[in-house]
GROMACS .gro file of C-alpha atoms in nm:
model
  279
    1MET     CA    1   0.558  -7.720   5.449
    2SER     CA    2   0.468  -7.582   5.107
    3LYS     CA    3   0.739  -7.449   4.879
    4LYS     CA    4   0.702  -7.077   4.790
    5GLU     CA    5   0.694  -6.973   4.424
    6PRO     CA    6   1.003  -6.774   4.327
    7ARG     CA    7   0.929  -6.400   4.308
    8ILE     CA    8   1.029  -6.227   3.984
    9SER     CA    9   1.182  -5.892   4.052
   10ILE     CA   10   1.186  -5.613   3.787
   11SER     CA   11   1.470  -5.374   3.796
   12HIS     CA   12   1.380  -5.008   3.851
   13SER     CA   13   1.662  -4.903   3.622
   14ALA     CA   14   1.519  -5.112   3.335
   15ASP     CA   15   1.178  -4.946   3.381
   16LEU     CA   16   1.341  -4.605   3.377
   17ARG     CA   17   1.530  -4.682   3.057
   18ARG     CA   18   1.211  -4.794   2.884
   19PHE     CA   19   1.029  -4.482   3.006
   20LYS     CA   20   1.304  -4.256   2.873
   21CYS     CA   21   1.296  -4.435   2.537
   22ARG     CA   22   0.924  -4.375   2.511
   23LEU     CA   23   0.975  -4.007   2.591
   24TRP     CA   24   1.237  -3.975   2.315
   25VAL     CA   25   1.003  -4.144   2.067
   26TYR     CA   26   0.712  -3.918   2.163
   27ALA     CA   27   0.935  -3.609   2.143
   28ALA     CA   28   1.061  -3.710   1.799
   29ILE     CA   29   0.705  -3.764   1.676
   30LEU     CA   30   0.600  -3.424   1.814
   31ILE     CA   31   0.892  -3.251   1.641
   32VAL     CA   32   0.804  -3.414   1.309
   33ILE     CA   33   0.439  -3.308   1.348
   34LEU     CA   34   0.541  -2.947   1.426
   35LEU     CA   35   0.780  -2.935   1.129
   36LEU     CA   36   0.512  -3.069   0.895
   37ALA     CA   37   0.263  -2.815   1.029
   38ALA     CA   38   0.511  -2.530   0.978
   39CYS     CA   39   0.585  -2.641   0.623
   40SER     CA   40   0.215  -2.677   0.552
   41SER     CA   41   0.145  -2.330   0.693
   42GLY     CA   42   0.422  -2.172   0.484
   43THR     CA   43   0.304  -2.350   0.171
   44SER     CA   44  -0.055  -2.249   0.242
   45SER     CA   45   0.052  -1.887   0.290
   46ARG     CA   46   0.244  -1.887  -0.037
   47ARG     CA   47  -0.047  -2.049  -0.218
   48GLY     CA   48  -0.281  -1.789  -0.068
   49GLU     CA   49  -0.058  -1.505  -0.187
   50LEU     CA   50  -0.032  -1.660  -0.532
   51GLY     CA   51  -0.409  -1.701  -0.541
   52ASP     CA   52  -0.459  -1.335  -0.446
   53ASN     CA   53  -0.222  -1.225  -0.720
   54GLN     CA   54  -0.392  -1.452  -0.973
   55ALA     CA   55  -0.719  -1.276  -0.888
   56ILE     CA   56  -0.553  -0.937  -0.945
   57LEU     CA   57  -0.406  -1.061  -1.274
   58ALA     CA   58  -0.756  -1.143  -1.397
   59THR     CA   59  -0.842  -0.770  -1.370
   60CYS     CA   60  -0.533  -0.647  -1.558
   61ASP     CA   61  -0.551  -0.504  -1.910
   62PRO     CA   62  -0.239  -0.624  -2.097
   63ALA     CA   63  -0.300  -0.358  -2.362
   64ALA     CA   64  -0.289  -0.078  -2.103
   65PRO     CA   65  -0.068  -0.164  -1.803
   66PRO     CA   66  -0.090   0.075  -1.508
   67ALA     CA   67   0.140   0.370  -1.468
   68SER     CA   68   0.098   0.408  -1.093
   69LEU     CA   69   0.191   0.750  -0.961
   70VAL     CA   70   0.179   0.781  -0.582
   71LEU     CA   71   0.214   1.136  -0.448
   72LEU     CA   72   0.255   1.181  -0.073
   73ASP     CA   73   0.183   1.510   0.102
   74GLY     CA   74   0.503   1.572   0.298
   75THR     CA   75   0.389   1.877   0.493
   76GLY     CA   76   0.389   1.880   0.872
   77SER     CA   77   0.013   1.843   0.911
   78SER     CA   78   0.046   1.481   0.791
   79ALA     CA   79   0.355   1.396   0.995
   80SER     CA   80   0.255   1.117   1.232
   81ASN     CA   81   0.360   0.755   1.273
   82ALA     CA   82   0.001   0.633   1.240
   83ILE     CA   83  -0.057   0.817   0.912
   84THR     CA   84   0.278   0.703   0.775
   85ALA     CA   85   0.200   0.339   0.863
   86GLU     CA   86  -0.136   0.355   0.685
   87ARG     CA   87   0.025   0.513   0.380
   88MET     CA   88   0.287   0.238   0.363
   89ILE     CA   89   0.019  -0.031   0.367
   90ALA     CA   90  -0.163   0.143   0.082
   91ILE     CA   91   0.159   0.187  -0.119
   92GLU     CA   92   0.246  -0.181  -0.077
   93SER     CA   93  -0.093  -0.275  -0.216
   94ILE     CA   94  -0.048  -0.038  -0.511
   95ALA     CA   95   0.301  -0.175  -0.577
   96THR     CA   96   0.166  -0.531  -0.573
   97ARG     CA   97  -0.111  -0.450  -0.818
   98THR     CA   98   0.135  -0.267  -1.043
   99ALA     CA   99   0.382  -0.556  -1.041
  100VAL     CA  100   0.112  -0.816  -1.110
  101CYS     CA  101  -0.013  -0.611  -1.406
  102SER     CA  102   0.343  -0.550  -1.540
  103GLY     CA  103   0.317  -0.176  -1.484
  104TYR     CA  104   0.538   0.118  -1.394
  105LEU     CA  105   0.555   0.271  -1.045
  106ARG     CA  106   0.668   0.610  -0.926
  107VAL     CA  107   0.644   0.720  -0.562
  108GLN     CA  108   0.736   1.069  -0.445
  109ALA     CA  109   0.662   1.318  -0.170
  110PHE     CA  110   0.555   1.678  -0.234
  111SER     CA  111   0.484   2.002  -0.054
  112SER     CA  112   0.444   2.356  -0.189
  113SER     CA  113   0.459   2.306  -0.569
  114SER     CA  114   0.509   2.058  -0.852
  115ALA     CA  115   0.881   2.132  -0.824
  116ALA     CA  116   0.894   2.076  -0.447
  117THR     CA  117   0.917   1.697  -0.464
  118SER     CA  118   1.138   1.416  -0.334
  119LEU     CA  119   1.160   1.090  -0.529
  120LEU     CA  120   1.131   0.762  -0.336
  121PHE     CA  121   1.097   0.505  -0.614
  122ASP     CA  122   1.080   0.505  -0.992
  123GLY     CA  123   1.087   0.193  -1.205
  124LEU     CA  124   0.925  -0.073  -1.421
  125LEU     CA  125   0.778  -0.362  -1.221
  126LYS     CA  126   0.728  -0.606  -1.507
  127GLN     CA  127   0.848  -0.950  -1.393
  128ASP     CA  128   1.038  -1.206  -1.602
  129GLY     CA  129   0.898  -1.555  -1.653
  130ALA     CA  130   0.775  -1.793  -1.920
  131THR     CA  131   0.429  -1.831  -1.762
  132ASP     CA  132   0.189  -1.618  -1.560
  133ASN     CA  133   0.256  -1.818  -1.243
  134ALA     CA  134   0.632  -1.791  -1.292
  135ARG     CA  135   0.599  -1.413  -1.312
  136LEU     CA  136   0.357  -1.396  -1.020
  137LYS     CA  137   0.595  -1.589  -0.797
  138ARG     CA  138   0.850  -1.310  -0.844
  139VAL     CA  139   0.608  -1.038  -0.738
  140PRO     CA  140   0.650  -1.062  -0.355
  141GLU     CA  141   1.028  -1.021  -0.375
  142ALA     CA  142   0.992  -0.727  -0.615
  143VAL     CA  143   0.740  -0.556  -0.388
  144THR     CA  144   0.963  -0.611  -0.084
  145GLY     CA  145   1.245  -0.436  -0.268
  146VAL     CA  146   1.018  -0.142  -0.352
  147MET     CA  147   0.892  -0.105   0.003
  148ASP     CA  148   1.243  -0.124   0.151
  149LYS     CA  149   1.337   0.179  -0.059
  150VAL     CA  150   1.016   0.368   0.013
  151ARG     CA  151   1.025   0.309   0.389
  152SER     CA  152   1.393   0.392   0.430
  153GLY     CA  153   1.369   0.700   0.210
  154TYR     CA  154   1.042   0.844   0.337
  155GLY     CA  155   1.173   1.029   0.643
  156PRO     CA  156   1.473   1.194   0.471
  157ALA     CA  157   1.258   1.279   0.167
  158VAL     CA  158   0.998   1.459   0.376
  159GLN     CA  159   1.263   1.644   0.576
  160ALA     CA  160   1.418   1.772   0.252
  161LEU     CA  161   1.093   1.936   0.138
  162PRO     CA  162   1.021   2.306   0.193
  163GLN     CA  163   0.751   2.343   0.458
  164THR     CA  164   0.598   2.660   0.316
  165GLY     CA  165   0.265   2.515   0.210
  166SER     CA  166   0.074   2.231   0.047
  167ASP     CA  167  -0.010   2.262  -0.323
  168ILE     CA  168  -0.223   1.963  -0.414
  169HIS     CA  169  -0.354   2.127  -0.732
  170ALA     CA  170  -0.004   2.128  -0.878
  171GLN     CA  171   0.016   1.750  -0.849
  172TYR     CA  172  -0.251   1.709  -1.117
  173ARG     CA  173  -0.036   1.904  -1.362
  174LEU     CA  174   0.267   1.697  -1.259
  175ALA     CA  175   0.070   1.376  -1.321
  176ALA     CA  176  -0.038   1.491  -1.668
  177GLU     CA  177   0.321   1.576  -1.762
  178TRP     CA  178   0.456   1.249  -1.623
  179ILE     CA  179   0.217   1.018  -1.809
  180GLN     CA  180   0.288   1.206  -2.131
  181GLN     CA  181   0.663   1.171  -2.082
  182LEU     CA  182   0.631   0.803  -1.994
  183GLY     CA  183   0.465   0.734  -2.328
  184GLY     CA  184   0.366   0.390  -2.445
  185SER     CA  185   0.022   0.244  -2.381
  186TYR     CA  186   0.024   0.298  -2.005
  187ARG     CA  187  -0.293   0.401  -1.820
  188LEU     CA  188  -0.246   0.656  -1.542
  189ASP     CA  189  -0.335   0.535  -1.193
  190LEU     CA  190  -0.290   0.844  -0.976
  191SER     CA  191  -0.301   0.821  -0.596
  192ILE     CA  192  -0.263   1.140  -0.394
  193MET     CA  193  -0.228   1.079  -0.020
  194SER     CA  194  -0.296   1.402   0.165
  195ASP     CA  195  -0.509   1.558   0.437
  196GLY     CA  196  -0.644   1.778   0.156
  197ILE     CA  197  -0.579   2.107   0.331
  198GLN     CA  198  -0.452   2.300   0.029
  199ASN     CA  199  -0.313   2.638   0.134
  200VAL     CA  200  -0.134   2.760  -0.179
  201GLY     CA  201  -0.359   2.988  -0.385
  202VAL     CA  202  -0.669   2.883  -0.192
  203ASP     CA  203  -0.703   2.791   0.176
  204LEU     CA  204  -0.921   2.483   0.213
  205GLY     CA  205  -0.865   2.465   0.587
  206ALA     CA  206  -1.007   2.807   0.671
  207ARG     CA  207  -1.363   2.685   0.730
  208PRO     CA  208  -1.594   2.395   0.643
  209LEU     CA  209  -1.747   2.408   0.296
  210SER     CA  210  -2.091   2.290   0.197
  211LYS     CA  211  -2.117   2.057  -0.103
  212GLN     CA  212  -2.232   2.345  -0.323
  213GLU     CA  213  -1.955   2.578  -0.203
  214ALA     CA  214  -1.689   2.309  -0.246
  215GLU     CA  215  -1.798   2.230  -0.601
  216MET     CA  216  -1.820   2.597  -0.702
  217LEU     CA  217  -1.469   2.655  -0.566
  218ALA     CA  218  -1.333   2.349  -0.747
  219ASP     CA  219  -1.484   2.474  -1.073
  220LYS     CA  220  -1.259   2.781  -1.056
  221VAL     CA  221  -0.936   2.578  -1.054
  222THR     CA  222  -0.752   2.503  -1.377
  223VAL     CA  223  -0.682   2.131  -1.403
  224PRO     CA  224  -0.538   1.919  -1.687
  225LYS     CA  225  -0.743   1.659  -1.871
  226LEU     CA  226  -0.668   1.301  -1.762
  227PRO     CA  227  -0.892   1.088  -1.986
  228GLY     CA  228  -0.889   0.718  -1.904
  229ALA     CA  229  -0.709   0.774  -1.575
  230SER     CA  230  -0.799   0.641  -1.233
  231VAL     CA  231  -0.763   0.910  -0.965
  232THR     CA  232  -0.780   0.859  -0.589
  233VAL     CA  233  -0.729   1.126  -0.324
  234ALA     CA  234  -0.707   0.956   0.015
  235GLY     CA  235  -0.653   1.074   0.372
  236LEU     CA  236  -0.879   1.380   0.348
  237GLY     CA  237  -0.922   1.544   0.687
  238ARG     CA  238  -0.664   1.313   0.849
  239VAL     CA  239  -0.412   1.531   1.034
  240ALA     CA  240  -0.125   1.452   1.268
  241GLU     CA  241  -0.264   1.635   1.570
  242GLY     CA  242  -0.628   1.648   1.670
  243ALA     CA  243  -0.909   1.607   1.423
  244PRO     CA  244  -1.075   1.879   1.217
  245PRO     CA  245  -1.456   1.911   1.231
  246SER     CA  246  -1.631   1.638   1.033
  247ALA     CA  247  -1.795   1.909   0.824
  248LEU     CA  248  -1.449   2.025   0.711
  249ALA     CA  249  -1.354   1.672   0.605
  250GLU     CA  250  -1.683   1.632   0.419
  251GLY     CA  251  -1.623   1.959   0.236
  252LEU     CA  252  -1.277   1.839   0.131
  253VAL     CA  253  -1.426   1.516  -0.005
  254HIS     CA  254  -1.678   1.712  -0.215
  255TYR     CA  255  -1.407   1.950  -0.334
  256PHE     CA  256  -1.160   1.687  -0.452
  257GLN     CA  257  -1.431   1.466  -0.598
  258ARG     CA  258  -1.543   1.759  -0.814
  259LEU     CA  259  -1.185   1.855  -0.900
  260CYS     CA  260  -1.119   1.502  -1.027
  261GLU     CA  261  -1.441   1.494  -1.230
  262ARG     CA  262  -1.324   1.806  -1.412
  263THR     CA  263  -1.013   1.619  -1.532
  264HIS     CA  264  -1.243   1.377  -1.723
  265ALA     CA  265  -1.075   1.084  -1.548
  266ALA     CA  266  -1.241   0.746  -1.597
  267SER     CA  267  -1.259   0.690  -1.222
  268CYS     CA  268  -1.263   0.940  -0.932
  269THR     CA  269  -1.241   0.860  -0.561
  270ALA     CA  270  -1.204   1.112  -0.277
  271VAL     CA  271  -1.202   0.962   0.074
  272SER     CA  272  -1.066   0.997   0.426
  273ASP     CA  273  -0.956   0.632   0.441
  274TYR     CA  274  -0.601   0.554   0.323
  275ALA     CA  275  -0.687   0.187   0.272
  276THR     CA  276  -0.908   0.284  -0.023
  277ALA     CA  277  -0.600   0.404  -0.212
  278GLY     CA  278  -0.457   0.054  -0.204
  279ARG     CA  279  -0.762  -0.121  -0.348
   0.00000   0.00000   0.00000
């Protein structure tokens, strides 16, 4: 009778322990990979932001930093969450550009006159640093601080304004006075965010205007001279409820384009899109 070979038995518990060990190793490797990916993503994002700001810096004129004046129509016709959100995006872009170019920023809401205003932010955004990159790395934090103040103050500022009308014309005079008072070598960068429906002195919402009518009407308005300035009027025809006829919005664009040209500004933009104000 042949002798049987001894059978080697493997413990189930030993197999289980080895399996668990492999799982722990795989889990640890996965965690390391995820952490490295997160760090890489964050670094890439920061590098992307720095790269964007370096591109902006290349367009800055050190001899004439921007004096960015953002004027927000605080009348009820512009009171909607969607419009406010678009305005905040545009303001953040303006604040970033101003900080990168070592400029000055003032943000305020207005309604029926140059005196009917509520201040949201006013300050120099020049960043400290021995090199361009050192200064640029401080820009995001500075802009966050600006936007915290603007966002938190916007609602109360608008509520404090008299709701007796919208005088957009008066904001040009206010801008001329402000840049003169600011002094220095600043270049005015004026952004008016409004639906454009002026109803103090002249009612631009009464009916649509043709290009010729709009320009003739704009020629009758007294405006200050703003040589060298960049002027943008954004949000024309954008109202909180409903939408005015497209012909009305087009007439407003022609009107405010002509009004700006009469200030002798270096650059004039009149549009319905708020995003344009932030470019």
